[in-house]
GROMACS .gro file of C-alpha atoms in nm:
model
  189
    1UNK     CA    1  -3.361   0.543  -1.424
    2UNK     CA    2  -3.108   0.772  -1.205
    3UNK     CA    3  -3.051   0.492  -0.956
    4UNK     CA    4  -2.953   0.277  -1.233
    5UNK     CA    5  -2.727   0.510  -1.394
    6UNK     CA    6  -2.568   0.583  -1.043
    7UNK     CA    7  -2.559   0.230  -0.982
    8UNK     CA    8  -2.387   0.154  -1.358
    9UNK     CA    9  -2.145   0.461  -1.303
   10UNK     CA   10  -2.030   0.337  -0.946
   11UNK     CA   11  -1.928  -0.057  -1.122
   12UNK     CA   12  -1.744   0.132  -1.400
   13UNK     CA   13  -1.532   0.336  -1.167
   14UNK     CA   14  -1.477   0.077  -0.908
   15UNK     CA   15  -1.381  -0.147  -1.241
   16UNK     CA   16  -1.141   0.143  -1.425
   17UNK     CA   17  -1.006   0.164  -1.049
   18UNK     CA   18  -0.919  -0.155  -0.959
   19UNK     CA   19  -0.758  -0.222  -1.355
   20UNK     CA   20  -0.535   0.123  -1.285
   21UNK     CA   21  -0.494   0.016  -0.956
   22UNK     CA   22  -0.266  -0.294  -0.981
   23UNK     CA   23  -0.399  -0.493  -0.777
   24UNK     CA   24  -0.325  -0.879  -0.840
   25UNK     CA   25  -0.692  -0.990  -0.777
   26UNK     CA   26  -1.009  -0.855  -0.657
   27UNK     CA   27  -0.982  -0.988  -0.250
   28UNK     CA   28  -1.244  -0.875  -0.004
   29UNK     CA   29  -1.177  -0.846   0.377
   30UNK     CA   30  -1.524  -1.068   0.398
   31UNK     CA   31  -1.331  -1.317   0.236
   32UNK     CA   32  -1.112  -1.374   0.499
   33UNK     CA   33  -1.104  -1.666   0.673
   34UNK     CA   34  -0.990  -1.567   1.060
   35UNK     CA   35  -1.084  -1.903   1.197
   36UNK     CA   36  -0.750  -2.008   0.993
   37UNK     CA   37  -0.563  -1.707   1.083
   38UNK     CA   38  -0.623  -1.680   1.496
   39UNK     CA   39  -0.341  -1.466   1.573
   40UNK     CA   40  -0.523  -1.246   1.362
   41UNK     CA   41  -0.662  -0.969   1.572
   42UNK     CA   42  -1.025  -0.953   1.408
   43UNK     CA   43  -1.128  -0.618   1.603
   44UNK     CA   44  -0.829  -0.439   1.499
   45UNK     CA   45  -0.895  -0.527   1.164
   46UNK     CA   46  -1.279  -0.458   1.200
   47UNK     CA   47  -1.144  -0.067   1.300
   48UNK     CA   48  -0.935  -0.027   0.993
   49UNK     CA   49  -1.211  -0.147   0.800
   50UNK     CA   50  -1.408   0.181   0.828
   51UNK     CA   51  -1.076   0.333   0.657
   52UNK     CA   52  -1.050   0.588   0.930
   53UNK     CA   53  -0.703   0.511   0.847
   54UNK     CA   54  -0.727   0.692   0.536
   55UNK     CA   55  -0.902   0.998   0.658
   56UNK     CA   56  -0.644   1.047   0.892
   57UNK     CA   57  -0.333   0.989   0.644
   58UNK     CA   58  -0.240   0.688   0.861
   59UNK     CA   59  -0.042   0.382   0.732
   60UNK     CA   60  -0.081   0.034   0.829
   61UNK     CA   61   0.186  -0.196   0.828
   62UNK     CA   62   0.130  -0.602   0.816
   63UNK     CA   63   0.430  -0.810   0.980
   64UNK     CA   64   0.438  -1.209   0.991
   65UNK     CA   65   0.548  -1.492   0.823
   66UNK     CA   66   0.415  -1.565   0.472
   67UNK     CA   67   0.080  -1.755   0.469
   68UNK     CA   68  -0.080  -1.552   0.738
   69UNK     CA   69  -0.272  -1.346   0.502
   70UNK     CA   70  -0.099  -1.042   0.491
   71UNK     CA   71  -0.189  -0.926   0.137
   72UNK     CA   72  -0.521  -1.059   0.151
   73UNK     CA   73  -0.552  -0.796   0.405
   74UNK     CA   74  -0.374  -0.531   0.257
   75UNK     CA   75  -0.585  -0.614  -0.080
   76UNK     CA   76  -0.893  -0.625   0.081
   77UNK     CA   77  -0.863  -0.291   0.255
   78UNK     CA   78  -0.739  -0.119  -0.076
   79UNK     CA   79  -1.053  -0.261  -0.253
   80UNK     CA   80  -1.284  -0.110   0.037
   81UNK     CA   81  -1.094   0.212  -0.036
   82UNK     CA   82  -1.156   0.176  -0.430
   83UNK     CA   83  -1.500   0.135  -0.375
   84UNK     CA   84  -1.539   0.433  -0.178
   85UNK     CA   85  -1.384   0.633  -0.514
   86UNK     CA   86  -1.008   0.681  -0.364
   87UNK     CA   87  -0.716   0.632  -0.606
   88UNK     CA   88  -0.496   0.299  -0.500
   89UNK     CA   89  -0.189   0.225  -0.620
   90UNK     CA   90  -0.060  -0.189  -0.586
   91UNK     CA   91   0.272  -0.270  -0.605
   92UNK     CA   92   0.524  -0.558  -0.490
   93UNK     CA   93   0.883  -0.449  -0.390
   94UNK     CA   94   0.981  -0.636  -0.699
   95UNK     CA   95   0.764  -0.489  -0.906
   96UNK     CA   96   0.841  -0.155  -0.785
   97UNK     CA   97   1.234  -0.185  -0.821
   98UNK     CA   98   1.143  -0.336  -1.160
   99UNK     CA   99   0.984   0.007  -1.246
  100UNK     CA  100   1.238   0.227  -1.093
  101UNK     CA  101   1.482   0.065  -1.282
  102UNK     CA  102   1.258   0.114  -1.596
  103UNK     CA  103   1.181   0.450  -1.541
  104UNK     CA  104   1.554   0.530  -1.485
  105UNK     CA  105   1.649   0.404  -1.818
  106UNK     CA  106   1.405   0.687  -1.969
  107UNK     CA  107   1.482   0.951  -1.677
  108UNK     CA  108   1.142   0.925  -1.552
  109UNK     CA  109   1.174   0.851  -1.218
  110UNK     CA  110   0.988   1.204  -1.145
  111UNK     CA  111   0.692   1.030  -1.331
  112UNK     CA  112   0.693   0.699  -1.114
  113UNK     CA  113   0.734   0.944  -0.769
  114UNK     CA  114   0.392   1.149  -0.902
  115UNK     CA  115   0.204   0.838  -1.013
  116UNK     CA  116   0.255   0.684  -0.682
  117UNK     CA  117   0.246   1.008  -0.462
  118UNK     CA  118  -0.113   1.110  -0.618
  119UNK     CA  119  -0.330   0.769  -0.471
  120UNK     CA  120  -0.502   0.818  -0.148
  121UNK     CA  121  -0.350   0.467  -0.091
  122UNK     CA  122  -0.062   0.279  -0.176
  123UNK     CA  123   0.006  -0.045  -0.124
  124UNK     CA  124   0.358  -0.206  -0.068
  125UNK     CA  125   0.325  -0.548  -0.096
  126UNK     CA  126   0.610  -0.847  -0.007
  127UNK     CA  127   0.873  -0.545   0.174
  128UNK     CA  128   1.182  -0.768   0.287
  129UNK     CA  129   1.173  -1.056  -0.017
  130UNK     CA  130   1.485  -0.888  -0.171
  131UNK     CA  131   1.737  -0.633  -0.040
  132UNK     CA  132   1.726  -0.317  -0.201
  133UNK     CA  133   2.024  -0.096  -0.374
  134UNK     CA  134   2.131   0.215  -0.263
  135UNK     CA  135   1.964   0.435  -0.554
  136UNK     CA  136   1.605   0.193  -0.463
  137UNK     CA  137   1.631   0.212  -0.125
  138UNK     CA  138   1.660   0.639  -0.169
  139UNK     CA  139   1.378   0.659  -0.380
  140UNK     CA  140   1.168   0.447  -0.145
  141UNK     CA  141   1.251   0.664   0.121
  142UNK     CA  142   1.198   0.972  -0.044
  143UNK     CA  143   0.851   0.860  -0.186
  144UNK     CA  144   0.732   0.753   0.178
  145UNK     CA  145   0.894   1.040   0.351
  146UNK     CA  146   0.719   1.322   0.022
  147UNK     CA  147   0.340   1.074   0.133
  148UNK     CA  148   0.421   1.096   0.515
  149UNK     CA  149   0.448   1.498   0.465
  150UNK     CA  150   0.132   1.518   0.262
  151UNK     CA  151  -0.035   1.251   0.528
  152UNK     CA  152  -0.092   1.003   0.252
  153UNK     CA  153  -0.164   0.674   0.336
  154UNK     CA  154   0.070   0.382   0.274
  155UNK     CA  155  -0.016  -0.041   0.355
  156UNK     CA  156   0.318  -0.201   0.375
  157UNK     CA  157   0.318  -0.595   0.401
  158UNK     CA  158   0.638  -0.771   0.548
  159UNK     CA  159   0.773  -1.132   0.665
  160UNK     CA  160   1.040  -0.899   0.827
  161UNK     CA  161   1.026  -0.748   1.205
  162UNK     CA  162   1.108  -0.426   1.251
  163UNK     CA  163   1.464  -0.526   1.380
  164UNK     CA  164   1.542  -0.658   1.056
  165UNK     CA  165   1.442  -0.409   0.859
  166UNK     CA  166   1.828  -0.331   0.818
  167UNK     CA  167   1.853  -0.660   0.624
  168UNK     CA  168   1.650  -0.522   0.368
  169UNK     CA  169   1.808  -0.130   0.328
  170UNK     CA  170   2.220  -0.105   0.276
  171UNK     CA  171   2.198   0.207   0.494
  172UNK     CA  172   2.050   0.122   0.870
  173UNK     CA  173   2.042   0.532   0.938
  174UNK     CA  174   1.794   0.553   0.597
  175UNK     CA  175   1.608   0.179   0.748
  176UNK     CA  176   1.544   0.372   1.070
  177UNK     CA  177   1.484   0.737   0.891
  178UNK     CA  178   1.237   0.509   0.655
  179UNK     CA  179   1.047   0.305   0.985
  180UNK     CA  180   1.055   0.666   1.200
  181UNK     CA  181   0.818   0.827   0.897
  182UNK     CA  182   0.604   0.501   0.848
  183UNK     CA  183   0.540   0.450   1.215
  184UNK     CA  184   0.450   0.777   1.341
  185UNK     CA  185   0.119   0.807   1.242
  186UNK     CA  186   0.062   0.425   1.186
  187UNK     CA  187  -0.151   0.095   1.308
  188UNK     CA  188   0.077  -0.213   1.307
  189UNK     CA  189  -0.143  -0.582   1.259
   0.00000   0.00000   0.00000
């Protein structure tokens, strides 16, 4: 009877997770085809599987063109995290400017910043589809500079190198303030 009402208790969490969560759908990293995604590095993937990552407040950051796989990835880790009973927060860039933009209609950006700042894991999906505003761009740094300082780990996915990074930020000093805080403790796929 107590295995079964462990067993019930762990699907209801990992369930009220994942809903709270954000996620899009429910993608595992056994999912994942690498046979159609070779340039793939498998082992590297295999390592941040064990969510060492996590433990150690590291981010991971997912560059290539779309198609590769990049959120399946990102999803797939963030559901291995759920499971394991961390908090995960999910969000596209759009969605995320959406909110800021809805939470500074009601002055509640301080809400949006403490939602996001409280999961083990956060998620930034689709980084470099849109350019951001000045007031979005600040908030995004502040959010992953206020994580970085409580070593808080953040998944960023992005069809953008590095380099262009500035394409995506109307300030290059806050781009390379932004890339400095994600990269210093970070694995890049």
């Amino acid at each position: 009877l107590l295995a079964r009402e462990l067993s019930a208790r762990f699907e209801r969490r990992v369930r009220t997770n994942f809903k709270l969560s954000g996620m899009p759908v429910l993608r595992r990293l056994a999912e994942f085809d690498f046979e159609a995604a070779p340039e793939v590095p498998r082992r590297q993937i295999e390592e941040l599987a064990t969510l060492r990552f996590l433990a150690n407040g590291e981010n991971v950051l997912f560059l290539g063109p779309c198609g590769v796989g990049k959120t399946h990835l990102a999803t797939g880790l963030a559901v291995q995290a759920l499971e394991l009973g961390h908090r995960v927060y999910f969000t596209s860039l759009h969605d995320l400017v959406t909110k800021m933009a809805n939470a500074r209609m009601r002055q509640r950006l301080d809400r949006l910043m403490w939602v996001i700042h409280r999961a083990d894991l956060w998620v930034l999906d689709e980084l470099g589809f849109l350019p951001l505003q000045a007031e979005d761009a600040t908030f995004l740094f502040e959010l992953v500079n206020k994580r970085y300082q409580s070593k808080k780990s953040t998944i960023i996915t992005s069809n953008k190198t590095f380099a262009r990074w500035t394409d995506i930020f109307p300030d290059p000093v806050l781009a390379t303030a932004l890339l400095d805080r994600l990269l210093h403790y970070a694995h890049t796929v």
